[in-house]
PDB file of C-alpha atoms in Angstrom:
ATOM      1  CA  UNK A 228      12.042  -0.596 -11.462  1.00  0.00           C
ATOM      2  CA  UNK A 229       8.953  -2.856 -12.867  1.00  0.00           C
ATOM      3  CA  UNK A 230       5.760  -0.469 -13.974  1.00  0.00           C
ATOM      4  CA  UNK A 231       2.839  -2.838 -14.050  1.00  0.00           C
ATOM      5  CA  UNK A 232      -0.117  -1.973 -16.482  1.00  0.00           C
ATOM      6  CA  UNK A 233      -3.151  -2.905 -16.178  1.00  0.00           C
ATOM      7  CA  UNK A 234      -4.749  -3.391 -19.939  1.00  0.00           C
ATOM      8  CA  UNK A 235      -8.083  -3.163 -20.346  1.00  0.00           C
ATOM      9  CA  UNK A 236     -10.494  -3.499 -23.848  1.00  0.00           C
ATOM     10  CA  UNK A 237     -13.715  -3.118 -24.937  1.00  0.00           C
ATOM     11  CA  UNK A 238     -15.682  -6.229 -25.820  1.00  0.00           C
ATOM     12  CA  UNK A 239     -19.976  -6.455 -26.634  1.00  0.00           C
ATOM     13  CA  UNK A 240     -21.333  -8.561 -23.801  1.00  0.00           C
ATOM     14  CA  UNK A 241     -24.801 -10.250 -23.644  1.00  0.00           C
ATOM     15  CA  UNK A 242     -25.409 -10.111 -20.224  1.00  0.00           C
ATOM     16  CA  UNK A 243     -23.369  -7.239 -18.394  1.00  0.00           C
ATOM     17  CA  UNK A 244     -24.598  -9.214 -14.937  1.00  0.00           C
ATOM     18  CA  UNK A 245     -22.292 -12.017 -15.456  1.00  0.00           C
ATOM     19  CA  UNK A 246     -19.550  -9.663 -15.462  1.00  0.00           C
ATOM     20  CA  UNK A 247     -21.121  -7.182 -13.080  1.00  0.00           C
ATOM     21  CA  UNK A 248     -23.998  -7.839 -10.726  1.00  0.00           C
ATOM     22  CA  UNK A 249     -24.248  -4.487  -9.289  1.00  0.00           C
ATOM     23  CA  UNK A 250     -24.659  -1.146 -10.689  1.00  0.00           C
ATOM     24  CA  UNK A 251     -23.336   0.758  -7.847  1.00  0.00           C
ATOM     25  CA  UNK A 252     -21.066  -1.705  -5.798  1.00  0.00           C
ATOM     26  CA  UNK A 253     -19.427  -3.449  -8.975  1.00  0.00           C
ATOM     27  CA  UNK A 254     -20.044  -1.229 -12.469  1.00  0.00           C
ATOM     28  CA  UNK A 255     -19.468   1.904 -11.274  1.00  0.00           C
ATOM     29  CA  UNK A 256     -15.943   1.339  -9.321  1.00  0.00           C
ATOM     30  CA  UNK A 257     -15.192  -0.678 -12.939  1.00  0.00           C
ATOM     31  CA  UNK A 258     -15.765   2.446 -15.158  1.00  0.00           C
ATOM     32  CA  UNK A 259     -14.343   4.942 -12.733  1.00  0.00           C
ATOM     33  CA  UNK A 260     -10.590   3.409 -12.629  1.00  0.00           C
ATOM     34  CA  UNK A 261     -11.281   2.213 -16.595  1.00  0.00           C
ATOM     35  CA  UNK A 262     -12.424   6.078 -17.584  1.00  0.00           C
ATOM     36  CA  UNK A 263     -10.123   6.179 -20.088  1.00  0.00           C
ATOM     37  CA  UNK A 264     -11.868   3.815 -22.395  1.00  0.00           C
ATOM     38  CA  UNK A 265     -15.401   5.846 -21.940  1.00  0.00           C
ATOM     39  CA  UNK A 266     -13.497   8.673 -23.078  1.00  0.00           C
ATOM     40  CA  UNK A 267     -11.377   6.672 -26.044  1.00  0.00           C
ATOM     41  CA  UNK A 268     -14.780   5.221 -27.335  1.00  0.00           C
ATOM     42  CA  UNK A 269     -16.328   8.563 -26.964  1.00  0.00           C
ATOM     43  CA  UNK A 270     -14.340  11.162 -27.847  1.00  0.00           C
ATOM     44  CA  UNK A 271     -14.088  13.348 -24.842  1.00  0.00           C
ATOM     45  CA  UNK A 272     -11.474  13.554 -22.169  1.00  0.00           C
ATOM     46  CA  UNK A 273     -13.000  12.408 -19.114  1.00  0.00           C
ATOM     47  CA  UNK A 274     -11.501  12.961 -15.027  1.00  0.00           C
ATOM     48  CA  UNK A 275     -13.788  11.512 -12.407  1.00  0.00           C
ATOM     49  CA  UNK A 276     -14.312  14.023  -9.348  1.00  0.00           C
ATOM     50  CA  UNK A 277     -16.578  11.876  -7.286  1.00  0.00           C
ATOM     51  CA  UNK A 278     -18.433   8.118  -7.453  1.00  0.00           C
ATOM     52  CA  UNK A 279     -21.951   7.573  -5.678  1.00  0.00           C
ATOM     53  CA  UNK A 280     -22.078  11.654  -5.436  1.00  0.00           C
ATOM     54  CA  UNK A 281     -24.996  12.318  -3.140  1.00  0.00           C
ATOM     55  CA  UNK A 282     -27.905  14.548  -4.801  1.00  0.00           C
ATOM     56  CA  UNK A 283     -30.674  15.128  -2.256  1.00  0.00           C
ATOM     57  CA  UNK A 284     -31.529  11.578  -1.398  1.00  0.00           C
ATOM     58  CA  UNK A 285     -30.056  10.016  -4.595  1.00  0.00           C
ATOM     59  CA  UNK A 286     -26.804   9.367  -5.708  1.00  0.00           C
ATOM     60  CA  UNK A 287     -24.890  10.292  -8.600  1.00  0.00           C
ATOM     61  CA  UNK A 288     -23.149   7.268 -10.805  1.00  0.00           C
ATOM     62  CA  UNK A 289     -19.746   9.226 -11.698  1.00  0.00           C
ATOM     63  CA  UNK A 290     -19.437  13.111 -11.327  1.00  0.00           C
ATOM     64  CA  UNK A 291     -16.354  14.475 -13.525  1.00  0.00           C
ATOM     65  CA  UNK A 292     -15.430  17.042 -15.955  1.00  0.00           C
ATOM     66  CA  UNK A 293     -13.875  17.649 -18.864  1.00  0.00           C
ATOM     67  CA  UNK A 294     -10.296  17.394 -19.172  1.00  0.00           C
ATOM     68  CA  UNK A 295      -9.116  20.651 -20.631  1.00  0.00           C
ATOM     69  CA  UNK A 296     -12.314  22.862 -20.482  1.00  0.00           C
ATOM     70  CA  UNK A 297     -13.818  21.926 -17.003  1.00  0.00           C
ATOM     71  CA  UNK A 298     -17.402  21.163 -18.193  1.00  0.00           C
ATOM     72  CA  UNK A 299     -19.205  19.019 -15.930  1.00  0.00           C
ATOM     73  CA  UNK A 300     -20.202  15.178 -16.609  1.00  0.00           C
ATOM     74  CA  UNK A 301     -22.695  13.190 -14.884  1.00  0.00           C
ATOM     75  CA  UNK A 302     -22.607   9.724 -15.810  1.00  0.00           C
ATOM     76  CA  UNK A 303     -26.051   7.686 -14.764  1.00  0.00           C
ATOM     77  CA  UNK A 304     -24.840   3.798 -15.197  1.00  0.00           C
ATOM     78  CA  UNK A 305     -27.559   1.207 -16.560  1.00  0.00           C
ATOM     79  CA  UNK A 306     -27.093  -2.232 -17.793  1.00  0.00           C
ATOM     80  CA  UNK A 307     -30.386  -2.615 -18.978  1.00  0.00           C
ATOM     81  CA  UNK A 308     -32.469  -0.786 -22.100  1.00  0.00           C
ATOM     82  CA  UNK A 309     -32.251   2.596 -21.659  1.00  0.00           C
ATOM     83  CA  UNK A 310     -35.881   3.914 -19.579  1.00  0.00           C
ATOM     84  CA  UNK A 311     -38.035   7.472 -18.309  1.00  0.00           C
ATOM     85  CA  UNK A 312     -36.400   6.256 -14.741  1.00  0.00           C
ATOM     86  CA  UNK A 313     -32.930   7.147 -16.072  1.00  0.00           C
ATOM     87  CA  UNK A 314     -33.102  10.184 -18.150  1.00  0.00           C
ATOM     88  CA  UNK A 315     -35.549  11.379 -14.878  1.00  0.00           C
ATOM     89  CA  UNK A 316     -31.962  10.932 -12.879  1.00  0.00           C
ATOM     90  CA  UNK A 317     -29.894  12.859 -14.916  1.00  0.00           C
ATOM     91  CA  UNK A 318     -32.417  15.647 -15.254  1.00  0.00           C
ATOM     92  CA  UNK A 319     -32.456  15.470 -11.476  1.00  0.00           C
ATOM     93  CA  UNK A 320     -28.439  15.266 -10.882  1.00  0.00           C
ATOM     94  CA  UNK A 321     -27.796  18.119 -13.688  1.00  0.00           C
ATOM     95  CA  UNK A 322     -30.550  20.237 -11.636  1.00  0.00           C
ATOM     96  CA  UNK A 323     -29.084  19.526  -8.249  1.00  0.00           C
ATOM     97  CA  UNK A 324     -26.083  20.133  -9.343  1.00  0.00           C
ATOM     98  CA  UNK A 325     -26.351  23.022 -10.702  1.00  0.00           C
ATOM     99  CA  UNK A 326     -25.566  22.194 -13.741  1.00  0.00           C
ATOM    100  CA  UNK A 327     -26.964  24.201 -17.207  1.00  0.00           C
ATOM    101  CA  UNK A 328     -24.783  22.743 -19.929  1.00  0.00           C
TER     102      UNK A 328
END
């Protein structure tokens, strides 16, 4: 029996559009199967529940939760410099879901 491995690695990119031209249809699918090295770089044990997660009439990146204590995670993608638009979304997500911590 032949177990195939993907490997994947971490590497500082100057434009993230070469390698991924679309948030939603290209870098989030990417960082959902690769959640693993979010959670290496970071530090916590990440398991993805849900991708494009509907919110109201927005959509949430990645939806997960801590491996081993269940807290939730709501990951908002963006390949640019970080904005108001953004931390508006996860404010948003984290209130539509419920969420308090």
């Amino acid at each position: 029996m032949t177990i195939k491995k993907h490997l994947s690695t971490l590497i500082e990119l100057t434009d993230l559009r070469e390698v991924w031209p679309h948030e939603a249809l290209d870098f989030t699918p990417w960082l959902a199967e690769n959640i693993e090295l979010l959670s290496n770089a970071i530090g916590i044990d990440i398991a993805v529940k849900e991708i494009e997660d509907p919110v109201g009439s927005f959509n949430v990146d990645i939806y997960g939760y801590e491996i081993g204590t269940d807290k939730p995670i709501i990951i908002e993608n963006q390949l640019e410099n970080t904005n108001h638009d953004h931390l508006g979304k996860l404010i948003t997500y984290a209130a539509g879901k419920k969420q308090t911590t």
